[in-house]
């Protein structure tokens, strides 16, 4: 997928907040209220239907992030959005800091170990709470802890390559 079409999941609507059409958001940004910096949003409901939304504003409260969205004016309309995902174009995000990576930028990169054994390509990443894990699809699926420099030795976006210190039999 081209950079202009790649999107990043930044949050999820978890319910209504009050009676004036505000929604409570589970924001995946840090800080949580930074989700409002990255717009327009693409809202995707549980059935996979999508719509663009621009102009959401909100605030961080002791009960979580609260958003006010155009055209959502009452509690029923807000509650109907429960479970809706908030996506933004990858291009809307700032460049990562040195040594940091957006997971979406790693997806699709080739993975080889330090001996040159080809493992396949990055399918996706997930967090275990202790560390992140790179899932590589090739001759078989491998799950490699995303720990630099212990297991992930280098990442080269120009050559679309990740080098890992990982036993090919593991």
N, CA, C and O of each residue as an XYZ file, in Angstrom:
680
protein
N       0.846     -1.179      0.000
C       0.000      0.000      0.000
C       0.890      1.240      0.000
O       1.876      1.297      0.734
N       0.551      2.215     -0.806
C       1.339      3.429     -0.891
C       1.215      4.238      0.398
O       0.257      4.085      1.155
N       2.208      5.104      0.631
C       2.202      5.922      1.849
C       0.942      6.759      1.960
O       0.443      6.980      3.063
N       0.418      7.232      0.828
C      -0.770      8.069      0.883
C      -2.011      7.280      1.297
O      -2.997      7.875      1.731
N      -1.983      5.968      1.172
C      -3.141      5.149      1.525
C      -2.954      4.421      2.857
O      -3.921      3.883      3.397
N      -1.732      4.394      3.399
C      -1.479      3.695      4.659
C      -2.076      4.484      5.803
O      -1.963      5.709      5.864
N      -2.714      3.761      6.709
C      -3.339      4.415      7.858
C      -2.886      3.749      9.147
O      -2.454      2.597      9.178
N      -3.009      4.540     10.214
C      -2.603      4.091     11.542
C      -3.806      4.201     12.473
O      -4.490      5.225     12.498
N      -4.057      3.149     13.232
C      -5.126      3.153     14.222
C      -4.662      3.966     15.428
O      -3.673      3.617     16.074
N      -5.384      5.059     15.730
C      -4.996      5.927     16.843
C      -5.923      5.842     18.039
O      -5.590      6.346     19.111
N      -7.081      5.217     17.880
C      -7.977      5.149     19.025
C      -9.276      4.451     18.694
O      -9.501      3.986     17.576
N     -10.122      4.395     19.709
C     -11.421      3.723     19.576
C     -12.423      4.449     20.471
O     -12.104      4.835     21.596
N     -13.630      4.626     19.956
C     -14.698      5.237     20.743
C     -15.269      4.164     21.666
O     -15.681      3.097     21.212
N     -15.289      4.458     22.963
C     -15.731      3.453     23.939
C     -17.105      3.752     24.523
O     -17.615      2.974     25.329
N     -17.713      4.873     24.125
C     -19.060      5.154     24.600
C     -19.373      6.631     24.633
O     -18.550      7.474     24.277
N     -20.574      6.921     25.068
C     -21.029      8.308     25.187
C     -20.502      8.905     26.486
O     -20.211      8.193     27.447
N     -20.385     10.242     26.488
C     -19.966     10.978     27.674
C     -20.939     12.139     27.846
O     -20.903     13.097     27.074
N     -21.790     12.061     28.831
C     -22.766     13.112     29.058
C     -23.932     13.012     28.087
O     -24.162     11.968     27.475
N     -24.669     14.119     27.953
C     -25.892     14.111     27.146
C     -25.806     15.022     25.915
O     -26.785     15.148     25.180
N     -24.660     15.653     25.682
C     -24.546     16.628     24.587
C     -23.828     16.080     23.358
O     -23.369     16.858     22.522
N     -23.723     14.773     23.232
C     -23.120     14.194     22.038
C     -21.623     13.995     22.102
O     -20.998     13.699     21.083
N     -21.032     14.150     23.274
C     -19.598     13.885     23.398
C     -19.375     12.379     23.529
O     -20.238     11.644     24.009
N     -18.190     11.940     23.086
C     -17.830     10.526     23.199
C     -16.565     10.381     24.018
O     -15.732     11.285     24.075
N     -16.439      9.234     24.646
C     -15.232      8.890     25.378
C     -14.345      8.076     24.444
O     -14.803      7.127     23.807
N     -13.066      8.459     24.367
C     -12.116      7.813     23.461
C     -11.067      7.037     24.228
O     -10.585      7.485     25.268
N     -10.720      5.882     23.717
C      -9.528      5.166     24.159
C      -8.451      5.557     23.161
O      -8.389      5.006     22.062
N      -7.606      6.501     23.537
C      -6.584      7.039     22.644
C      -5.296      6.253     22.803
O      -4.874      5.956     23.921
N      -4.666      5.912     21.665
C      -3.401      5.176     21.679
C      -2.208      6.115     21.528
O      -1.073      5.652     21.413
N      -2.449      7.430     21.526
C      -1.354      8.382     21.389
C      -0.772      8.694     22.763
O      -1.365      8.384     23.796
N       0.394      9.310     22.748
C       1.025      9.732     23.993
C       1.496     11.164     23.823
O       2.370     11.406     22.991
N       0.970     12.122     24.560
C      -0.085     11.996     25.551
C      -1.425     11.670     24.884
O      -1.594     11.831     23.675
N      -2.340     11.223     25.679
C      -3.630     10.729     25.176
C      -4.386     11.771     24.343
O      -4.988     11.427     23.326
N      -4.360     13.030     24.761
C      -5.105     14.068     24.049
C      -4.438     14.474     22.730
O      -5.008     15.262     21.975
N      -3.249     13.956     22.442
C      -2.567     14.273     21.182
C      -3.326     13.738     19.973
O      -3.047     14.147     18.846
N      -4.268     12.844     20.180
C      -5.057     12.295     19.078
C      -5.723     13.411     18.255
O      -5.960     13.236     17.060
N      -6.023     14.543     18.879
C      -6.700     15.641     18.183
C      -5.769     16.407     17.246
O      -6.239     17.172     16.405
N      -4.468     16.214     17.379
C      -3.495     16.875     16.498
C      -3.504     16.281     15.097
O      -3.109     16.943     14.137
N      -3.951     15.041     14.979
C      -3.829     14.300     13.724
C      -5.202     14.123     13.083
O      -5.963     13.223     13.438
N      -5.497     14.998     12.141
C      -6.788     14.938     11.459
C      -6.555     15.199      9.990
O      -5.522     15.772      9.646
N      -7.445     14.817      9.111
C      -8.769     14.260      9.376
C      -8.693     12.811      9.840
O      -7.707     12.111      9.606
N      -9.750     12.386     10.497
C      -9.890     11.003     10.936
C     -10.684     10.221      9.907
O     -11.505     10.773      9.173
N     -10.423      8.941      9.871
C     -11.310      8.017      9.175
C     -11.941      7.171     10.262
O     -11.240      6.479     11.000
N     -13.253      7.222     10.364
C     -13.977      6.421     11.354
C     -14.400      5.119     10.692
O     -15.023      5.130      9.631
N     -14.059      3.987     11.324
C     -14.427      2.675     10.795
C     -15.269      1.948     11.835
O     -14.816      1.702     12.953
N     -16.511      1.604     11.454
C     -17.390      0.918     12.400
C     -17.150     -0.590     12.360
O     -16.331     -1.073     11.578
N     -17.859     -1.324     13.200
C     -17.664     -2.772     13.333
C     -17.963     -3.526     12.046
O     -17.448     -4.627     11.850
N     -18.777     -2.964     11.171
C     -19.107     -3.612      9.896
C     -18.106     -3.245      8.801
O     -18.241     -3.700      7.665
N     -17.110     -2.433      9.129
C     -16.102     -2.039      8.160
C     -16.459     -0.824      7.331
O     -15.706     -0.438      6.438
N     -17.601     -0.216      7.617
C     -17.979      1.008      6.902
C     -17.108      2.153      7.402
O     -16.809      2.259      8.592
N     -16.713      3.001      6.469
C     -15.823      4.106      6.811
C     -16.413      5.435      6.380
O     -17.171      5.529      5.415
N     -16.030      6.471      7.143
C     -16.382      7.829      6.750
C     -15.312      8.769      7.280
O     -14.714      8.536      8.330
N     -15.089      9.827      6.533
C     -14.096     10.826      6.923
C     -14.717     11.795      7.920
O     -15.907     12.105      7.851
N     -13.897     12.261      8.839
C     -14.349     13.234      9.826
C     -13.235     14.226     10.079
O     -12.099     13.843     10.356
N     -13.561     15.488      9.983
C     -12.596     16.542     10.280
C     -13.240     17.486     11.283
O     -14.454     17.690     11.257
N     -12.450     18.048     12.145
C     -12.968     19.022     13.095
C     -13.287     18.471     14.470
O     -13.931     19.152     15.268
N     -12.854     17.255     14.768
C     -13.053     16.740     16.128
C     -12.170     17.543     17.079
O     -11.032     17.888     16.759
N     -12.710     17.825     18.226
C     -11.932     18.514     19.257
C     -12.241     17.842     20.583
O     -13.234     17.126     20.711
N     -11.395     18.073     21.555
C     -11.649     17.404     22.819
C     -10.661     17.773     23.894
O      -9.907     18.740     23.793
N     -10.699     16.957     24.932
C      -9.888     17.250     26.112
C      -9.627     15.965     26.891
O     -10.335     14.967     26.756
N      -8.588     16.033     27.706
C      -8.275     14.938     28.620
C      -8.973     15.250     29.942
O      -8.869     16.365     30.453
N      -9.676     14.277     30.488
C     -10.374     14.457     31.756
C      -9.921     13.358     32.713
O      -9.278     12.398     32.290
N     -10.248     13.487     33.992
C      -9.909     12.410     34.932
C     -10.554     11.066     34.546
O     -10.092     10.010     34.978
N     -11.620     11.109     33.732
C     -12.290      9.883     33.304
C     -11.858      9.440     31.910
O     -12.448      8.515     31.352
N     -10.837     10.083     31.337
C     -10.332      9.721     30.018
C     -10.486     10.844     29.019
O     -10.889     11.954     29.367
N     -10.163     10.546     27.777
C     -10.237     11.535     26.707
C     -11.679     11.636     26.231
O     -12.340     10.629     25.977
N     -12.153     12.875     26.116
C     -13.522     13.144     25.685
C     -13.452     13.958     24.401
O     -12.682     14.914     24.303
N     -14.274     13.569     23.402
C     -14.269     14.247     22.117
C     -15.649     14.773     21.764
O     -16.673     14.178     22.101
N     -15.645     15.899     21.079
C     -16.861     16.460     20.482
C     -16.631     16.435     18.979
O     -15.656     16.995     18.477
N     -17.549     15.772     18.261
C     -17.411     15.630     16.824
C     -18.561     16.320     16.116
O     -19.696     16.295     16.592
N     -18.268     16.941     14.970
C     -19.345     17.577     14.207
C     -20.460     16.568     13.903
O     -20.199     15.386     13.677
N     -21.683     17.047     13.902
C     -22.865     16.259     13.543
C     -23.257     15.204     14.575
O     -24.152     14.398     14.317
N     -22.606     15.193     15.735
C     -23.010     14.298     16.821
C     -23.512     15.214     17.930
O     -22.723     15.849     18.630
N     -24.834     15.275     18.081
C     -25.393     16.308     18.952
C     -26.105     15.789     20.195
O     -26.485     16.582     21.056
N     -26.295     14.471     20.309
C     -26.964     13.973     21.511
C     -26.365     12.631     21.937
O     -25.569     12.022     21.222
N     -26.772     12.205     23.110
C     -26.224     10.982     23.693
C     -26.484      9.752     22.818
O     -25.615      8.888     22.697
N     -27.666      9.667     22.211
C     -27.977      8.505     21.371
C     -27.028      8.414     20.178
O     -26.531      7.335     19.856
N     -26.779      9.545     19.527
C     -25.857      9.554     18.385
C     -24.442      9.195     18.833
O     -23.725      8.485     18.127
N     -24.044      9.685     20.002
C     -22.719      9.365     20.531
C     -22.620      7.879     20.876
O     -21.620      7.231     20.566
N     -23.643      7.350     21.506
C     -23.628      5.932     21.900
C     -23.597      5.021     20.673
O     -23.024      3.933     20.726
N     -24.209      5.455     19.571
C     -24.216      4.664     18.335
C     -22.809      4.492     17.756
O     -22.576      3.599     16.941
N     -21.883      5.341     18.174
C     -20.506      5.263     17.682
C     -19.623      4.326     18.511
O     -18.454      4.127     18.178
N     -20.160      3.759     19.570
C     -19.377      2.854     20.432
C     -18.711      1.768     19.577
O     -19.361      1.139     18.741
N     -17.418      1.559     19.797
C     -16.665      0.542     19.070
C     -16.045      1.030     17.767
O     -15.263      0.310     17.147
N     -16.385      2.245     17.346
C     -15.842      2.801     16.110
C     -14.357      3.106     16.284
O     -13.946      3.692     17.286
N     -13.562      2.705     15.302
C     -12.121      2.952     15.340
C     -11.797      4.299     14.707
O     -12.479      4.753     13.788
N     -10.738      4.926     15.220
C     -10.259      6.210     14.698
C      -8.917      5.964     14.013
O      -7.930      5.612     14.658
N      -8.899      6.157     12.697
C      -7.696      5.954     11.885
C      -7.255      7.294     11.301
O      -8.083      8.173     11.060
N      -5.952      7.447     11.074
C      -5.432      8.618     10.370
C      -4.408      8.154      9.343
O      -3.830      7.074      9.460
N      -4.199      8.993      8.338
C      -3.176      8.695      7.333
C      -1.810      8.703      8.000
O      -1.531      9.553      8.844
N      -0.973      7.769      7.626
C       0.389      7.709      8.174
C       1.105      9.035      7.940
O       1.896      9.475      8.773
N       0.826      9.665      6.809
C       1.480     10.926      6.462
C       1.099     12.069      7.404
O       1.781     13.093      7.419
N       0.035     11.923      8.186
C      -0.372     12.960      9.136
C       0.474     12.941     10.409
O       0.455     13.897     11.183
N       1.205     11.868     10.622
C       2.003     11.734     11.841
C       3.389     12.337     11.648
O       3.912     12.338     10.534
N       3.981     12.845     12.707
C       5.331     13.398     12.584
C       6.345     12.272     12.394
O       6.063     11.119     12.722
N       7.509     12.601     11.871
C       8.542     11.566     11.746
C       8.901     11.030     13.134
O       8.928     11.790     14.103
N       9.175      9.737     13.234
C       9.554      9.198     14.550
C      10.920      9.737     14.976
O      11.753     10.102     14.145
N      11.120      9.776     16.272
C      12.402     10.203     16.822
C      13.450      9.130     16.522
O      13.095      7.977     16.277
N      14.734      9.492     16.536
C      15.774      8.485     16.298
C      15.626      7.306     17.264
O      15.448      7.491     18.468
N      15.701      6.108     16.718
C      15.571      4.904     17.528
C      14.139      4.498     17.808
O      13.904      3.483     18.462
N      13.170      5.277     17.322
C      11.760      4.930     17.465
C      11.189      4.619     16.087
O      11.680      5.117     15.073
N      10.143      3.787     16.062
C       9.566      3.366     14.794
C       8.055      3.261     14.922
O       7.528      2.865     15.962
N       7.367      3.624     13.843
C       5.954      3.312     13.755
C       5.860      1.883     13.254
O       6.532      1.509     12.292
N       5.033      1.090     13.902
C       4.906     -0.303     13.506
C       4.551     -0.447     12.044
O       5.068     -1.331     11.362
N       3.674      0.411     11.555
C       3.251      0.302     10.157
C       4.428      0.453      9.194
O       4.410     -0.115      8.103
N       5.457      1.217      9.591
C       6.627      1.398      8.734
C       7.478      0.137      8.665
O       8.244     -0.046      7.718
N       7.348     -0.735      9.663
C       8.129     -1.979      9.680
C       7.435     -3.106      8.914
O       8.088     -4.040      8.449
N       6.123     -3.015      8.786
C       5.376     -4.070      8.114
C       5.814     -4.182      6.660
O       5.910     -3.181      5.951
N       6.077     -5.401      6.229
C       6.496     -5.660      4.853
C       8.000     -5.697      4.651
O       8.460     -6.129      3.594
N       8.791     -5.251      5.643
C      10.242     -5.301      5.490
C      10.734     -6.747      5.527
O      10.184     -7.584      6.242
N      11.775     -7.026      4.749
C      12.415     -8.351      4.770
C      13.175     -8.510      6.085
O      13.672     -7.536      6.651
N      13.257     -9.754      6.561
C      13.981    -10.041      7.796
C      14.979    -11.161      7.519
O      14.614    -12.226      7.021
N      16.242    -10.905      7.850
C      17.294    -11.922      7.761
C      18.037    -11.923      9.085
O      18.028    -10.938      9.823
N      18.689    -13.064      9.376
C      19.482    -13.067     10.603
C      20.914    -12.655     10.288
O      21.253    -12.407      9.131
N      21.749    -12.582     11.311
C      23.119    -12.092     11.150
C      23.961    -12.993     10.259
O      24.999    -12.561      9.759
N      23.533    -14.252     10.048
C      24.241    -15.159      9.140
C      23.695    -15.078      7.715
O      24.185    -15.776      6.827
N      22.686    -14.234      7.489
C      22.123    -14.060      6.156
C      20.973    -14.998      5.824
O      20.528    -15.043      4.677
N      20.481    -15.754      6.815
C      19.352    -16.653      6.571
C      18.077    -15.820      6.455
O      17.744    -15.038      7.346
N      17.373    -16.007      5.336
C      16.135    -15.272      5.059
C      15.002    -15.861      5.894
O      14.753    -17.066      5.849
N      14.310    -14.998      6.666
C      13.182    -15.453      7.489
C      11.832    -15.146      6.847
O      10.857    -15.850      7.107
N      11.758    -14.115      6.021
C      10.497    -13.714      5.421
C      10.293    -12.225      5.574
O      11.249    -11.450      5.558
N       9.037    -11.828      5.724
C       8.692    -10.411      5.851
C       7.879    -10.171      7.118
O       7.179    -11.056      7.609
N       7.993     -8.947      7.632
C       7.235     -8.567      8.821
C       5.753     -8.542      8.462
O       5.330     -7.795      7.579
N       4.982     -9.356      9.146
C       3.535     -9.394      8.960
C       2.883     -8.304      9.805
O       2.085     -7.506      9.312
N       3.241     -8.288     11.091
C       2.691     -7.303     12.010
C       3.496     -7.348     13.299
O       4.401     -8.168     13.452
N       3.162     -6.473     14.208
C       3.780     -6.432     15.528
C       2.680     -6.411     16.566
O       1.551     -6.008     16.286
N       3.017     -6.846     17.764
C       2.072     -6.738     18.872
C       2.856     -6.567     20.161
O       4.050     -6.857     20.225
N       2.167     -6.093     21.176
C       2.796     -5.862     22.468
C       2.351     -6.924     23.453
O       1.176     -7.288     23.505
N       3.294     -7.414     24.226
C       2.960     -8.384     25.270
C       2.801     -7.706     26.622
O       2.419     -8.343     27.604
N       3.094     -6.417     26.670
C       3.099     -5.705     27.945
C       4.515     -5.601     28.483
O       4.877     -4.602     29.104
N       5.318     -6.631     28.246
C       6.719     -6.613     28.659
C       7.581     -6.048     27.532
O       8.458     -5.214     27.761
N       7.318     -6.516     26.316
C       8.041     -6.038     25.146
C       7.167     -6.200     23.903
O       6.142     -6.882     23.924
N       7.600     -5.556     22.829
C       6.908     -5.711     21.561
C       7.486     -6.921     20.840
O       8.628     -7.313     21.078
N       6.684     -7.508     19.955
C       7.091     -8.706     19.231
C       6.854     -8.478     17.740
O       5.794     -8.004     17.331
N       7.863     -8.826     16.934
C       7.769     -8.765     15.478
C       7.335    -10.142     14.994
O       7.967    -11.145     15.327
N       6.260    -10.197     14.211
C       5.794    -11.452     13.631
C       6.266    -11.480     12.187
O       5.922    -10.612     11.386
N       7.071    -12.509     11.869
C       7.659    -12.645     10.541
C       7.044    -13.855      9.855
O       7.044    -14.957     10.403
N       6.517    -13.642      8.644
C       5.947    -14.728      7.847
C       6.930    -15.084      6.746
O       7.376    -14.222      5.989
N       7.258    -16.358      6.670
C       8.158    -16.858      5.631
C       7.877    -18.329      5.436
O       6.728    -18.725      5.239
N       8.931    -19.156      5.489
C       8.723    -20.600      5.395
C       7.876    -21.098      6.566
O       7.237    -22.148      6.491
N       7.889    -20.319      7.643
C       7.020    -20.533      8.803
C       6.911    -19.212      9.551
O       7.619    -18.254      9.240
N       6.041    -19.166     10.516
C       5.882    -17.942     11.302
C       6.895    -17.919     12.436
O       7.065    -18.904     13.154
N       7.564    -16.783     12.588
C       8.496    -16.579     13.696
C       8.065    -15.350     14.476
O       7.626    -14.356     13.897
N       8.192    -15.426     15.786
C       7.915    -14.281     16.658
C       9.210    -13.915     17.352
O       9.769    -14.697     18.121
N       9.675    -12.707     17.063
C      10.979    -12.247     17.540
C      10.768    -11.022     18.421
O      10.127    -10.061     17.997
N      11.301    -11.043     19.647
C      11.159     -9.855     20.497
C      11.786     -8.635     19.819
O      12.898     -8.704     19.295
N      11.056     -7.523     19.837
C      11.581     -6.290     19.255
C      12.413     -5.602     20.329
O      11.984     -4.626     20.945
N      13.603     -6.130     20.537
C      14.528     -5.591     21.529
C      15.833     -5.264     20.816
O      16.540     -6.147     20.329
N      16.134     -3.954     20.770
C      17.365     -3.511     20.124
C      18.406     -3.233     21.194
O      18.063     -2.624     22.207
N      19.611     -3.627     21.035
C      20.203     -4.380     19.941
C      20.260     -5.888     20.214
O      20.904     -6.627     19.469
N      19.592     -6.346     21.276
C      19.691     -7.761     21.646
C      19.255     -8.700     20.533
O      19.985     -9.630     20.190
N      18.082     -8.473     19.968
C      17.564     -9.364     18.930
C      17.417     -8.657     17.585
O      17.699     -9.245     16.541
N      16.986     -7.421     17.603
C      16.901     -6.636     16.369
C      18.201     -5.831     16.283
O      18.417     -4.881     17.035
N      19.056     -6.240     15.345
C      20.389     -5.652     15.227
C      20.349     -4.336     14.455
O      20.981     -3.358     14.853
N      19.604     -4.316     13.348
C      19.540     -3.092     12.547
C      18.270     -3.059     11.719
O      17.674     -4.090     11.405
N      17.872     -1.831     11.373
C      16.725     -1.603     10.501
C      17.186     -0.617      9.441
O      17.642      0.482      9.756
N      17.064     -1.022      8.176
C      17.489     -0.178      7.060
C      16.302      0.010      6.122
O      15.947     -0.889      5.359
N      15.696      1.193      6.190
C      14.524      1.459      5.360
C      14.897      1.590      3.883
O      14.094      1.260      3.010
N      16.108      2.069      3.600
C      16.518      2.204      2.198
C      16.570      0.844      1.502
O      16.169      0.721      0.345
N      17.061     -0.170      2.205
C      17.123     -1.514      1.605
C      15.943     -2.384      2.026
O      15.859     -3.556      1.660
N      15.013     -1.783      2.816
C      13.806     -2.509      3.253
C      14.169     -3.800      3.997
O      13.593     -4.858      3.744
N      15.147     -3.694      4.930
C      15.707     -4.881      5.574
C      15.869     -4.701      7.081
O      16.326     -3.664      7.560
N      15.480     -5.743      7.808
C      15.740     -5.831      9.241
C      16.676     -7.005      9.458
O      16.422     -8.107      8.973
N      17.758     -6.770     10.187
C      18.694     -7.838     10.540
C      18.467     -8.175     12.003
O      18.424     -7.294     12.861
N      18.321     -9.480     12.272
C      18.063     -9.950     13.638
C      19.128    -10.946     14.062
O      19.710    -11.644     13.231
N      19.373    -11.005     15.352
C      20.240    -12.020     15.941
C      19.314    -13.087     16.492
O      18.926    -13.053     17.659
N      18.964    -14.041     15.626
C      17.950    -15.029     15.975
C      18.295    -16.359     15.304
O      18.646    -16.397     14.124
N      18.193    -17.431     16.056
C      18.477    -18.773     15.549
C      17.380    -19.173     14.547
O      16.196    -19.090     14.876
N      17.751    -19.604     13.335
C      16.725    -19.951     12.354
C      15.895    -21.172     12.754
O      14.816    -21.388     12.202
N      16.376    -21.960     13.694
C      15.620    -23.139     14.150
C      14.643    -22.818     15.245
O      13.820    -23.658     15.610
N      14.717    -21.620     15.776
C      13.856    -21.248     16.912
C      12.591    -20.614     16.426
O      11.742    -20.234     17.233
